[in-house]
XYZ file of C-alpha atoms in Angstrom:
339
model
C 0.253 -0.022 -0.179
C 2.819 2.083 -0.125
C 4.035 2.782 -3.683
C 2.802 5.591 -5.810
C 2.304 5.662 -9.375
C 4.550 7.464 -11.434
C 3.325 10.730 -12.922
C 4.313 10.681 -16.342
C 2.331 8.037 -16.968
C -0.806 8.083 -18.859
C -3.848 9.362 -17.005
C -5.041 5.263 -16.945
C -1.645 3.708 -17.268
C -2.434 -0.236 -18.490
C -0.457 -3.584 -17.734
C 1.534 -3.223 -20.781
C 2.917 0.178 -19.856
C 5.131 -1.058 -16.873
C 7.822 -3.646 -16.813
C 6.420 -7.212 -14.794
C 8.088 -6.717 -11.699
C 6.891 -2.995 -10.960
C 3.275 -4.156 -11.629
C 3.710 -6.773 -8.823
C 5.493 -3.380 -6.878
C 3.185 -0.797 -7.623
C -0.613 -3.024 -6.841
C -1.936 -2.549 -3.702
C -2.529 -6.480 -3.929
C 1.192 -6.984 -4.473
C -0.451 -9.211 -7.523
C -2.349 -8.519 -9.884
C -6.092 -10.238 -8.513
C -7.240 -13.208 -10.947
C -9.846 -11.911 -12.505
C -12.079 -15.720 -13.406
C -11.942 -16.490 -9.514
C -12.938 -12.784 -8.527
C -16.067 -13.856 -10.821
C -16.770 -16.948 -9.652
C -17.074 -15.799 -5.946
C -18.651 -13.062 -7.383
C -21.675 -15.527 -8.918
C -21.240 -18.238 -5.952
C -21.870 -14.920 -3.479
C -24.435 -13.862 -5.929
C -26.307 -16.759 -6.388
C -26.433 -17.796 -2.180
C -27.402 -14.024 -1.514
C -30.647 -14.800 -3.410
C -31.090 -17.747 -2.436
C -31.113 -16.671 1.457
C -33.545 -13.906 0.127
C -36.278 -16.068 -0.685
C -35.563 -18.107 2.487
C -36.300 -15.140 4.796
C -39.140 -14.200 3.373
C -40.495 -17.522 2.768
C -40.015 -18.584 6.155
C -40.752 -15.673 7.492
C -37.235 -15.355 9.612
C -36.753 -11.170 8.936
C -33.746 -11.172 10.994
C -32.104 -13.241 8.595
C -32.171 -10.232 6.481
C -29.577 -8.289 8.960
C -26.966 -11.689 9.195
C -27.178 -13.640 6.822
C -28.618 -12.122 3.595
C -26.847 -8.717 4.386
C -23.370 -10.783 4.627
C -23.856 -12.037 0.960
C -24.442 -8.687 -0.173
C -21.224 -7.316 1.255
C -19.183 -10.331 0.441
C -20.552 -10.046 -3.618
C -19.840 -6.453 -3.147
C -16.008 -7.049 -1.525
C -15.338 -9.752 -4.970
C -17.207 -7.348 -7.143
C -14.729 -4.252 -6.261
C -12.128 -7.059 -6.098
C -12.842 -7.721 -9.637
C -12.628 -3.995 -10.528
C -8.919 -3.938 -9.019
C -7.938 -7.051 -11.455
C -9.215 -4.912 -14.718
C -7.683 -1.599 -13.798
C -4.972 -2.529 -10.590
C -2.574 0.235 -11.539
C -5.032 3.426 -12.211
C -4.223 6.967 -10.918
C -6.509 6.164 -7.475
C -4.990 2.731 -7.816
C -6.387 1.581 -4.016
C -9.318 3.190 -4.169
C -11.059 -0.586 -5.096
C -8.998 -2.620 -2.976
C -9.785 0.004 0.086
C -13.507 -1.245 -0.529
C -13.071 -4.810 -0.963
C -10.750 -4.844 2.313
C -13.187 -3.206 4.159
C -16.352 -5.390 3.427
C -14.677 -8.773 2.713
C -12.713 -8.514 6.326
C -16.647 -7.547 8.072
C -18.791 -9.875 6.021
C -18.445 -13.148 7.931
C -18.810 -11.896 11.039
C -22.620 -11.683 10.091
C -22.865 -15.041 9.572
C -21.857 -15.844 13.166
C -24.429 -13.457 14.491
C -26.444 -15.967 12.441
C -24.877 -19.230 14.330
C -25.278 -17.128 17.743
C -28.927 -17.293 17.076
C -29.740 -20.481 15.631
C -28.043 -21.963 18.464
C -30.276 -20.601 20.912
C -33.184 -21.463 18.862
C -32.071 -25.150 19.437
C -30.974 -24.575 23.378
C -35.582 -23.981 23.272
C -36.032 -27.433 21.311
C -33.680 -29.601 23.316
C -34.089 -28.321 26.713
C -32.605 -25.028 27.932
C -32.077 -26.596 31.536
C -28.956 -27.936 29.897
C -27.262 -24.997 29.188
C -25.379 -22.502 31.721
C -27.353 -19.761 31.188
C -30.947 -18.623 29.951
C -31.148 -19.058 26.259
C -32.157 -15.289 26.156
C -29.328 -14.347 27.779
C -27.021 -15.860 25.893
C -28.048 -15.021 22.645
C -28.004 -11.353 23.428
C -24.628 -11.454 25.068
C -23.046 -13.419 22.016
C -25.201 -10.852 19.496
C -23.826 -7.692 21.899
C -20.110 -9.497 21.239
C -20.562 -9.866 16.968
C -21.790 -6.286 17.527
C -18.828 -4.694 18.981
C -16.209 -7.241 16.984
C -18.303 -6.278 13.975
C -17.728 -2.333 14.740
C -14.136 -2.657 15.305
C -13.456 -4.592 12.570
C -14.862 -1.972 10.089
C -13.447 0.679 11.791
C -10.066 -1.007 12.004
C -10.702 -1.573 8.337
C -11.926 2.291 7.577
C -8.541 3.394 9.376
C -5.838 1.088 7.352
C -7.773 1.995 4.076
C -7.755 6.129 5.326
C -4.247 7.148 4.158
C -0.643 4.829 4.078
C 0.559 6.226 7.427
C -2.140 4.408 8.929
C -2.311 0.893 7.217
C -0.362 -0.808 10.061
C -2.335 1.099 12.779
C -5.692 0.123 10.956
C -4.601 -3.365 10.621
C -3.715 -3.887 14.683
C -7.354 -2.716 15.490
C -8.947 -4.984 12.687
C -6.660 -7.573 14.212
C -8.301 -6.850 17.806
C -11.829 -6.677 16.425
C -11.225 -10.422 14.730
C -9.404 -11.477 17.992
C -12.416 -10.565 19.989
C -14.520 -12.209 17.513
C -12.461 -15.480 17.449
C -12.238 -15.588 21.748
C -16.008 -14.946 21.915
C -16.492 -17.875 19.385
C -14.689 -20.632 21.628
C -16.551 -19.173 24.216
C -19.785 -20.322 22.697
C -17.964 -23.133 20.899
C -17.504 -24.284 24.804
C -20.939 -23.583 26.045
C -22.269 -25.632 23.082
C -20.493 -28.864 23.992
C -21.045 -28.246 27.634
C -24.883 -28.160 26.649
C -24.646 -31.304 24.525
C -22.670 -33.126 26.682
C -25.207 -32.425 29.154
C -27.777 -33.208 26.934
C -26.826 -36.320 26.174
C -26.016 -37.555 29.866
C -29.752 -35.975 30.826
C -27.799 -34.086 33.746
C -29.382 -30.380 33.727
C -27.267 -27.173 35.139
C -30.607 -25.982 35.968
C -33.174 -27.941 37.517
C -36.592 -25.998 38.315
C -39.862 -27.688 37.493
C -40.268 -25.403 34.183
C -37.295 -26.716 33.215
C -37.502 -30.232 33.791
C -38.876 -31.333 29.663
C -35.899 -32.890 27.963
C -37.078 -32.343 24.283
C -36.217 -34.867 21.637
C -33.550 -34.191 18.961
C -35.043 -34.668 15.707
C -32.396 -36.075 12.862
C -33.469 -32.419 11.384
C -32.402 -30.985 15.153
C -29.055 -32.724 14.877
C -28.272 -31.948 11.400
C -28.860 -28.761 12.055
C -26.209 -29.222 15.303
C -23.632 -30.739 12.346
C -23.814 -27.576 10.157
C -23.079 -24.987 12.946
C -20.511 -27.257 13.760
C -18.935 -26.858 10.060
C -20.090 -22.996 9.468
C -18.536 -22.094 13.178
C -15.083 -24.603 11.843
C -15.498 -22.498 8.263
C -15.658 -19.006 10.009
C -12.592 -20.022 12.494
C -10.318 -20.912 9.342
C -11.204 -17.662 8.217
C -10.451 -16.037 10.819
C -7.203 -17.432 11.658
C -6.089 -16.804 8.669
C -7.087 -13.000 8.581
C -5.123 -12.455 11.914
C -2.094 -14.432 10.679
C -2.529 -12.030 7.477
C -2.924 -8.728 9.539
C 0.008 -9.384 11.866
C 2.618 -9.370 9.158
C 1.688 -6.476 7.245
C 0.545 -5.411 3.891
C 3.688 -6.772 2.405
C 4.303 -10.377 4.641
C 4.248 -13.578 2.082
C 0.589 -14.079 3.108
C -0.790 -10.834 1.767
C 0.799 -11.529 -1.077
C -0.185 -14.885 -1.562
C -3.359 -14.506 -4.007
C -4.111 -18.334 -3.176
C -4.556 -17.890 0.030
C -6.375 -15.097 0.194
C -8.872 -17.496 -1.840
C -8.646 -20.368 -0.340
C -8.747 -19.172 3.405
C -11.289 -16.491 2.785
C -13.184 -16.371 0.200
C -12.910 -20.140 0.012
C -14.318 -20.344 3.470
C -16.964 -17.587 4.099
C -18.824 -19.712 0.700
C -18.586 -22.588 2.339
C -20.213 -21.126 5.695
C -23.043 -19.098 3.555
C -24.085 -22.281 1.428
C -23.843 -24.760 4.302
C -26.793 -22.346 5.826
C -28.350 -22.149 2.875
C -28.417 -26.130 2.446
C -29.571 -26.319 6.162
C -31.587 -23.651 6.991
C -33.271 -23.367 10.087
C -36.637 -22.512 8.433
C -36.397 -26.251 7.601
C -34.828 -28.003 9.783
C -35.922 -26.067 13.049
C -39.769 -26.875 11.967
C -42.586 -29.759 12.863
C -42.886 -31.847 9.814
C -46.615 -31.294 10.060
C -46.900 -27.642 10.998
C -49.225 -26.032 8.050
C -48.109 -22.379 9.679
C -45.169 -20.159 10.909
C -44.725 -21.403 14.806
C -43.097 -17.743 14.790
C -46.943 -16.626 14.447
C -48.578 -18.772 16.043
C -50.246 -17.881 19.530
C -51.151 -21.960 20.740
C -49.941 -25.206 21.104
C -51.575 -27.969 18.139
C -54.749 -29.054 18.389
C -54.574 -32.238 21.078
C -51.153 -31.787 22.273
C -52.996 -29.963 25.508
C -54.805 -33.209 26.776
C -51.448 -35.325 26.438
C -48.380 -33.462 27.676
C -47.802 -30.936 30.228
C -46.404 -27.658 29.057
C -44.435 -25.407 30.373
C -44.480 -21.542 30.840
C -43.445 -19.774 28.110
C -44.396 -18.666 24.760
C -44.922 -21.287 21.771
C -44.162 -18.758 19.530
C -40.647 -18.195 21.053
C -40.022 -21.974 21.702
C -40.243 -22.291 25.274
C -43.473 -24.436 25.625
C -41.659 -27.901 25.599
C -44.185 -31.306 25.721
C -43.491 -33.617 28.363
C -42.781 -37.275 27.958
C -43.014 -37.097 23.804
C -40.725 -39.074 21.531
C -42.574 -38.661 18.243
C -40.800 -36.656 15.694
C -44.552 -35.082 14.726
C -44.915 -33.466 18.485
C -41.259 -31.398 18.931
C -40.987 -28.528 20.604
C -42.037 -25.355 17.924
C -41.063 -25.145 14.794
C -38.432 -22.312 13.907
C -40.206 -20.150 10.621
C -43.354 -21.519 8.368
C -43.243 -24.197 5.828
């Protein structure tokens, strides 16, 4: 990011105007991004975003508009600007596209993490809040707040690094702090999730209060949803680790200069996380098989269940009611979204 373009060159210099070695030195990427790779990621993120938008509307999961859909939009925009940098790496303002792409691609995966936090909170309500060390509502609030904080820090650091050459190092360190904070939050999230699953498997609740004494049924869909959450968490953790190493070494290190590493560990991992959420969407995975309407909009338990099960206190629409002693998948805890 410290190179400047020769003022004697044409207003819009071309790659052919420079010796091959000078192109690498002048490019803000320290290489010319491969256009076909950028097009591939634009297409993948664009299609995934359209699918997430359709899923959010279909299942009436409006919170996904601000997490999965927004993440896809930001990722798509970041790779569009990176594609522009591939076509015009040595323009009079050579860093403008790189700046925008850097900021967008830095913060986007944090939005997927927010979706993960929300989904796991829903899974906990379905399987039994008594197995989680903290209340599901408190859990969701804490981790979403930490995600917002890390997002703000990452965005501020990215913007600071992009503002001027003299602030690149400072901005990179600030952004790195945001990613480290996010990674620590994810580690705690994983630790709580593992403890929850272990306690559920052994039926050893943390909370033995009467309203939390029911052990929900873990259907195949719920198990697949948990596996998908684990996969998405792994993808985002790999991506975050790569970004921390990249920011730690600065803008001229070997990791920063390796285009393949960015494509695999940033673009590839982010794509895998977003597409996994498409394939294992909570609107489908966390709904009852016979529910005709959105459980988020329902105001009462399904007809007939009141006579066959004892219900805890809480809201059916929020997933707080749990049928006692029922193992039939058709009588699972309330659905997440609509059919």
